[in-house]
Amino acid sequence: MKKVLFILLLGLTQVGYSQKQYNVIQIIVDDLGWKDLSSYGSDYYETPALDKFAEKSIVYTNSYASCNVCSPTRASIVTGKYPAKLNLTDWIEGWKMPYAKYSVPEWTMYLETSQQTVGKLFKENGYKTAHFGKWHLGEDEGYWPENHGFDENHGGWSKGAPHKNKKKGYNGYFMPYGNPRLKDGPQDEYLTERLAKDVCLYIEENKNEKFFVNLWFYNVHTPLQARAEKVDKYKNKEKGKYHSNPTYAAMIEHVDEAIGQVLNKVEDLGLMENTIILFSSDNGGLIGKPKRKVTNNLPLKGGKGTIYEGGIRVPTMIYAPNLTPNKVDYAVSSIDYLPTLAQLAHLKIEKDVQEQWDGISIVEFNQTEHYYSRPLYWHYPHYHSQGAVPHTVVIQEDWKLIHNIENGNYELYNLRDDIGEQNNLVKSEKAKFSELKKKMKVWKKEVGAQMPTKNPNYKPTSK
């Protein structure tokens, strides 16, 4: 399988050596759920800019984050590799659960600077590169964007959420930010608006250059904060079928407006025919606590921090001047973003780098059958406060197999018939169960997946 994928990748990227290279803007929203855009089904959240963007893009209705939490997915986005291959399998620094049934492995809590990242690859191809917003791929500044191929870093550091600290006066999404890679702005400035302003200025300044912009919003991660007038708007709006949190809705509107400003800037400068834009999320929507609900991913089961569809299924859209707008339902993953952008932008990529990618380009429509038959994998040997226990997952075609490492149980679902994962078919679909179980075992060995071990301090009654 690896050899087949490599040959496919090689053909896609090398074909563009002498072809035009496009600007690229990669937009990642933090914790945005599969149903959190009106174009994806929300009847409460308002996202007019992204809905308009969807009309000119390839819209992926069956798109997955490579992990149920942020840092591993972000590592896969910038490397094209599974988190398990990087041994970066949980958010940094992860939940501490010393009395759980299993002890988590010694995983890597940073992205190695030896990795060939999207920033380095675009820079090697003559692009100006800049990162804006959340990074969350290492506590030490030696692992921040400027050490992964980005010429500029606006706001990317160790924190996975806006810095809120009453003692120091840091105010989350509102000024002052307490962010060592983002100077404070005017009083009452909102972080999401600031990032959009900085990106627009950067594009204006580099309109005559080839540029790669990595725009990773902190929205819509907690703390839930938005401008009062937007919150009031949704308080006075009729609740939706599944969505009803006015502050969260306002945060989504903030990020939609910010993206709209960036898209308008690209349009106003006449760069739409020279720019590729990818939009996605790093994991499913956060459900939150019973008395502090954030969003709802129904009809999907679960949310951020779980391995069910609500935790890993995300909205994804890709625009490129030479692509015809379309909706596709084959499964894709965040491991695919780097190979796809490399192919669309006609980058020159060395063979040994391509061989390391787990993802493939997902816009070659003559490969549709290959996309449908390709298995995708997840491995999370950790615990999460939202409910995840150590697990491994494989999805192929309509089928999803979950292995709960903690109790040894398996769950098998047909996602086409049962997207809500209500009917476990392990007993009735024995052949499919056996097939996927074998593939899971082989893949874990191939990537060197780290496993949890039994915890000698296990206390069943402890939280």
XYZ file of C-alpha atoms in Angstrom:
463
model
C 0.000 0.000 0.000
C 2.785 2.455 0.884
C 4.429 1.897 -2.509
C 1.150 2.564 -4.348
C 0.542 5.787 -2.395
C 4.091 6.974 -3.013
C 3.813 6.432 -6.772
C 0.530 8.345 -6.795
C 2.030 11.222 -4.821
C 5.150 11.353 -6.930
C 3.125 11.698 -10.090
C 0.955 14.433 -8.634
C 3.702 16.692 -7.302
C 6.483 16.282 -9.840
C 4.201 16.998 -12.762
C 4.123 20.662 -11.740
C 7.825 21.507 -11.740
C 7.568 23.979 -14.612
C 3.975 25.032 -13.914
C 2.678 28.169 -12.255
C 2.966 28.290 -8.478
C -0.009 29.725 -6.612
C -0.342 31.656 -3.381
C -1.812 29.557 -0.563
C -3.913 30.456 2.472
C -4.594 27.626 4.913
C -7.341 28.454 7.424
C -7.923 26.273 10.482
C -10.637 27.094 13.023
C -10.160 25.644 16.502
C -12.830 23.212 17.815
C -15.284 23.949 14.992
C -17.838 21.137 14.752
C -19.104 19.419 11.614
C -22.505 21.121 11.905
C -21.259 24.534 13.054
C -21.650 26.283 9.676
C -24.993 27.119 8.136
C -23.788 25.564 4.869
C -23.186 22.331 6.803
C -26.611 22.359 8.462
C -26.814 24.787 11.396
C -30.070 26.728 11.627
C -28.809 29.024 14.422
C -25.193 29.956 13.691
C -24.730 32.444 10.852
C -21.780 32.068 8.474
C -22.541 34.033 5.271
C -18.889 34.494 4.226
C -18.102 30.791 4.478
C -21.394 29.863 2.825
C -20.416 32.046 -0.140
C -16.944 30.495 -0.117
C -18.535 27.012 -0.207
C -20.294 27.881 -3.476
C -16.943 28.224 -5.271
C -15.130 25.374 -3.496
C -14.909 21.621 -3.238
C -16.941 20.830 -0.116
C -16.002 17.625 1.714
C -18.981 16.196 3.581
C -17.022 13.261 5.007
C -13.877 14.966 6.276
C -11.958 13.966 9.397
C -9.445 15.466 11.776
C -6.640 12.986 12.391
C -7.236 13.185 16.154
C -10.054 13.993 18.555
C -7.954 16.810 20.098
C -5.983 19.715 18.677
C -2.175 19.353 18.871
C -1.932 15.948 17.121
C -4.180 17.118 14.288
C -2.139 20.293 13.881
C 1.050 18.245 13.709
C -0.494 16.106 10.970
C -1.591 19.181 9.024
C 1.934 20.585 8.860
C 3.694 17.235 8.208
C 1.217 15.097 6.251
C 1.792 12.301 8.795
C -0.345 10.396 11.260
C 0.066 11.621 14.848
C 0.964 8.057 15.871
C 3.967 8.113 13.512
C 5.132 11.346 15.165
C 4.427 10.007 18.682
C 2.569 13.294 19.170
C -0.758 11.777 20.156
C -2.377 14.157 22.657
C -2.876 17.857 23.157
C 0.097 19.510 24.793
C 0.414 18.898 27.764
C -2.537 16.506 28.071
C -4.773 15.602 30.994
C -3.070 14.203 34.081
C -4.978 11.133 35.331
C -2.609 9.317 37.716
C -5.201 6.827 38.995
C -6.620 5.709 35.638
C -6.577 2.025 34.705
C -3.722 2.582 32.257
C -0.650 4.801 32.289
C -0.148 6.756 29.070
C 3.123 6.311 27.129
C 5.979 8.807 27.082
C 4.716 10.710 24.080
C 6.414 13.631 22.311
C 5.055 16.961 23.559
C 6.455 19.058 20.711
C 6.886 18.924 16.965
C 10.478 17.996 16.182
C 12.274 20.729 14.226
C 13.804 17.980 12.078
C 10.380 17.389 10.515
C 9.815 18.668 6.987
C 6.835 20.928 7.505
C 4.517 22.807 5.199
C 6.297 26.037 6.150
C 9.714 24.678 5.215
C 8.509 23.156 1.942
C 6.850 26.338 0.723
C 9.849 28.396 1.817
C 12.200 26.066 -0.095
C 10.033 26.696 -3.155
C 10.616 30.440 -2.960
C 7.532 31.464 -0.992
C 7.282 34.051 1.735
C 5.741 32.266 4.710
C 3.798 33.594 7.680
C 1.867 32.017 10.543
C -1.037 33.791 12.264
C -2.824 32.605 15.409
C -2.723 29.402 17.406
C 0.219 26.990 17.140
C 0.259 24.736 20.239
C 3.014 22.378 19.086
C 5.562 22.832 21.857
C 6.017 24.566 25.194
C 9.524 25.822 24.387
C 9.887 28.643 21.848
C 12.386 26.511 19.951
C 9.390 24.605 18.575
C 7.273 27.607 17.573
C 6.449 28.568 13.944
C 9.615 30.560 13.241
C 11.578 27.337 13.763
C 9.340 25.359 11.407
C 9.830 27.357 8.219
C 7.782 30.507 8.838
C 9.422 33.865 8.166
C 6.908 35.594 10.409
C 4.933 34.488 13.461
C 1.929 36.515 14.576
C 0.519 34.977 17.753
C 1.700 31.361 17.652
C 3.200 30.068 20.898
C 2.758 27.431 23.606
C -0.812 28.248 24.587
C -3.693 26.360 23.022
C -6.230 29.032 23.946
C -6.199 32.799 24.484
C -4.307 33.653 27.667
C -6.713 34.524 30.469
C -5.087 35.454 33.772
C -6.818 37.845 36.178
C -3.712 38.436 38.306
C -1.665 39.502 35.291
C -4.561 41.273 33.630
C -4.651 39.049 30.530
C -8.142 39.008 29.125
C -8.447 36.081 26.708
C -9.903 37.156 23.370
C -9.835 40.806 24.409
C -6.820 43.053 24.900
C -4.366 42.671 26.634
C -3.440 39.244 25.276
C -0.270 38.367 27.183
C 1.016 36.725 24.004
C 4.800 36.977 23.423
C 4.325 36.705 19.658
C 1.547 39.298 19.333
C 1.860 42.922 20.409
C -1.140 44.329 22.233
C -3.401 46.521 20.156
C -5.885 49.268 20.991
C -8.164 48.976 24.008
C -11.154 46.647 23.470
C -9.505 44.979 20.447
C -10.832 41.454 19.786
C -8.220 38.807 18.935
C -10.006 37.332 15.920
C -10.468 40.766 14.342
C -6.812 41.524 15.009
C -5.608 38.375 13.263
C -7.732 39.157 10.200
C -6.346 42.709 10.122
C -2.751 41.436 10.303
C -3.342 38.865 7.554
C -4.909 41.474 5.265
C -1.937 43.788 5.823
C 0.481 40.936 5.093
C -1.293 40.045 1.847
C -1.312 43.701 0.792
C 2.416 44.004 1.455
C 3.220 40.767 -0.401
C 0.726 40.966 -3.270
C 3.558 40.865 -5.807
C 5.268 37.893 -4.124
C 4.447 34.211 -3.761
C 3.109 33.773 -0.238
C 1.944 30.987 2.067
C -0.301 32.132 4.909
C -1.076 29.775 7.786
C -4.127 31.337 9.451
C -5.026 29.299 12.529
C -7.726 31.058 14.552
C -8.014 30.623 18.307
C -11.792 30.776 17.827
C -13.964 28.950 18.725
C -11.974 27.449 21.598
C -12.929 28.352 25.153
C -13.027 30.745 26.974
C -16.325 31.700 25.384
C -15.984 35.411 24.716
C -17.459 37.666 22.050
C -18.535 41.256 21.597
C -21.671 42.028 23.623
C -23.695 43.224 20.628
C -23.170 39.932 18.832
C -24.093 37.915 21.909
C -27.260 39.987 22.343
C -28.180 39.349 18.720
C -28.254 35.590 19.310
C -29.953 35.897 22.696
C -32.831 37.509 20.826
C -32.833 34.904 18.060
C -35.002 31.800 18.106
C -33.047 28.729 19.148
C -32.135 26.172 16.488
C -32.933 22.492 16.382
C -29.572 21.576 17.928
C -27.767 24.877 18.598
C -28.639 27.532 21.156
C -25.528 28.995 22.858
C -25.541 32.739 22.015
C -21.905 33.394 22.971
C -20.639 30.461 20.930
C -22.797 31.597 18.013
C -21.290 35.076 18.291
C -17.773 33.579 18.261
C -18.598 31.704 15.069
C -19.890 34.927 13.522
C -16.661 36.677 14.560
C -14.523 34.091 12.784
C -16.806 34.104 9.727
C -16.488 37.881 9.448
C -12.707 37.632 9.854
C -12.466 35.058 7.070
C -14.741 37.234 4.942
C -12.350 40.157 5.377
C -9.402 38.045 4.248
C -11.305 36.704 1.244
C -12.415 40.210 0.299
C -8.826 41.428 0.482
C -7.710 38.654 -1.855
C -10.568 39.536 -4.196
C -9.936 43.293 -4.075
C -6.264 42.777 -4.955
C -7.212 40.630 -7.942
C -5.514 37.550 -6.470
C -8.368 35.017 -6.444
C -7.171 33.533 -9.743
C -3.723 33.152 -8.262
C -4.568 31.795 -4.803
C -5.470 28.429 -3.261
C -7.502 28.491 -0.039
C -8.081 25.558 2.305
C -10.528 25.756 5.214
C -10.988 23.192 7.993
C -11.035 22.485 11.747
C -8.683 20.602 14.076
C -11.299 18.393 15.800
C -15.009 18.109 16.381
C -17.129 20.572 18.333
C -16.850 20.779 22.119
C -20.071 19.695 23.817
C -19.026 20.927 27.257
C -20.637 20.168 30.603
C -24.383 19.589 31.276
C -24.844 23.044 32.769
C -22.333 24.711 30.451
C -23.185 23.420 26.998
C -21.054 24.756 24.162
C -22.289 23.211 20.906
C -24.123 20.107 19.724
C -22.904 17.770 16.990
C -26.116 15.815 16.446
C -26.890 13.666 14.567
C -23.265 12.712 15.261
C -22.384 10.988 18.518
C -20.005 12.651 20.982
C -17.737 15.643 20.523
C -14.210 16.898 21.039
C -12.286 14.503 23.252
C -14.181 11.403 22.065
C -13.467 9.079 19.154
C -17.048 9.040 17.906
C -17.981 10.972 14.770
C -18.763 14.154 16.689
C -15.184 14.223 17.938
C -13.391 13.781 14.633
C -15.681 14.751 11.751
C -15.116 18.364 10.631
C -16.095 20.755 7.818
C -13.477 21.072 5.066
C -13.454 23.120 1.862
C -10.815 23.762 -0.792
C -10.810 26.524 -3.395
C -8.367 26.673 -6.299
C -8.657 28.591 -9.575
C -8.488 25.411 -11.676
C -10.949 23.370 -9.590
C -14.663 23.028 -10.358
C -16.941 23.558 -7.328
C -18.335 20.259 -6.147
C -19.544 18.258 -3.157
C -17.835 14.958 -2.473
C -18.525 12.324 0.148
C -15.406 10.161 0.123
C -13.475 10.189 3.405
C -10.521 12.568 3.686
C -8.265 13.498 6.589
C -6.057 16.329 7.803
C -3.055 14.174 6.826
C -4.090 14.970 3.235
C -3.824 18.757 3.388
C -0.072 19.065 2.824
C 0.055 16.662 -0.161
C -2.994 18.399 -1.647
C -1.586 21.916 -1.321
C 1.777 20.744 -2.650
C 0.102 19.304 -5.728
C -2.197 22.278 -6.352
C 0.600 24.820 -5.893
C 2.981 22.783 -8.081
C 5.714 22.524 -5.480
C 8.945 20.704 -6.104
C 9.199 18.067 -3.369
C 12.060 15.631 -2.846
C 11.248 11.929 -3.127
C 12.376 11.052 0.375
C 10.003 13.663 1.829
C 7.048 12.343 -0.138
C 7.764 8.810 0.985
C 7.167 9.865 4.575
C 3.697 11.284 3.956
C 0.686 9.272 5.066
C -1.724 11.569 3.262
C -2.458 11.935 -0.440
C -3.775 14.679 -2.697
C -7.573 14.629 -2.493
C -8.505 16.625 -5.600
C -7.643 14.124 -8.327
C -11.137 12.986 -9.285
C -9.922 10.151 -11.483
C -8.791 8.598 -8.180
C -12.288 8.619 -6.632
C -12.476 4.843 -6.222
C -9.101 4.885 -4.503
C -10.358 7.527 -2.066
C -13.403 5.429 -1.189
C -11.409 2.256 -0.588
C -8.526 3.859 1.335
C -8.495 3.080 5.095
C -7.932 5.907 7.583
C -6.591 5.380 11.110
C -6.626 6.970 14.559
C -4.637 6.060 17.664
C -5.100 7.827 20.990
C -3.375 6.052 23.914
C -4.615 8.684 26.391
C -7.550 9.833 28.499
C -9.554 12.995 27.963
C -11.853 14.908 30.300
C -14.626 14.786 27.685
C -14.710 10.996 27.850
C -12.045 9.418 25.654
C -10.127 6.403 26.922
C -7.180 4.796 25.087
C -8.379 3.586 21.687
C -7.499 2.761 18.082
C -9.833 3.233 15.110
C -9.962 2.327 11.435
C -12.485 3.649 8.912
C -12.756 2.123 5.448
C -15.560 2.731 2.984
C -18.766 2.739 5.088
C -17.272 0.874 8.045
C -15.752 2.068 11.319
C -14.080 -0.197 13.873
C -13.218 1.108 17.346
C -10.962 -0.759 19.751
C -11.366 0.364 23.354
C -7.913 -0.476 24.729
C -8.980 0.063 28.333
C -11.658 -2.646 28.437
C -10.652 -4.604 25.323
C -14.039 -4.196 23.638
C -14.687 -3.475 19.963
C -17.425 -1.466 18.266
C -18.275 -1.798 14.569
C -20.561 0.647 12.787
C -21.834 1.128 9.260
C -21.640 4.907 8.992
C -23.759 5.161 5.860
C -26.690 3.473 7.602
C -25.897 4.570 11.149
C -24.055 7.900 11.278
C -25.056 8.257 14.944
C -23.137 5.059 15.859
C -25.998 3.428 17.724
C -25.860 -0.167 16.456
C -22.726 -2.182 17.214
C -22.408 -4.820 14.449
C -19.409 -6.766 15.790
C -21.467 -9.924 16.328
C -23.505 -9.785 13.118
C -20.718 -8.681 10.726
C -17.960 -11.062 11.775
C -16.120 -11.088 8.434
C -15.901 -7.286 8.267
C -14.896 -7.154 11.940
C -12.067 -9.631 11.351
C -10.886 -7.803 8.212
C -10.668 -4.384 9.862
C -9.166 -5.782 13.045
C -6.279 -7.258 11.040
C -5.714 -3.975 9.194
C -5.664 -2.107 12.488
C -3.017 -4.458 13.877
C -0.802 -4.161 10.793
C -1.050 -0.364 10.710
C -0.147 0.024 14.390
C 3.000 -1.989 13.769
C 3.867 0.026 10.636
C 3.704 3.412 12.412
C 5.172 2.211 15.713
C 2.074 3.177 17.659
C 2.822 3.646 21.340
C 0.614 1.739 23.757
C -0.511 2.528 27.307
C 0.503 0.160 30.104
C -1.370 -1.080 33.161
C -1.164 1.433 35.982
C 0.038 0.035 39.337
C -1.597 3.033 41.063
C -5.013 2.379 39.561
C -7.892 3.409 41.833
C -11.320 2.602 40.366
C -13.084 4.959 42.776
C -10.882 7.967 41.981
C -11.962 10.619 39.482
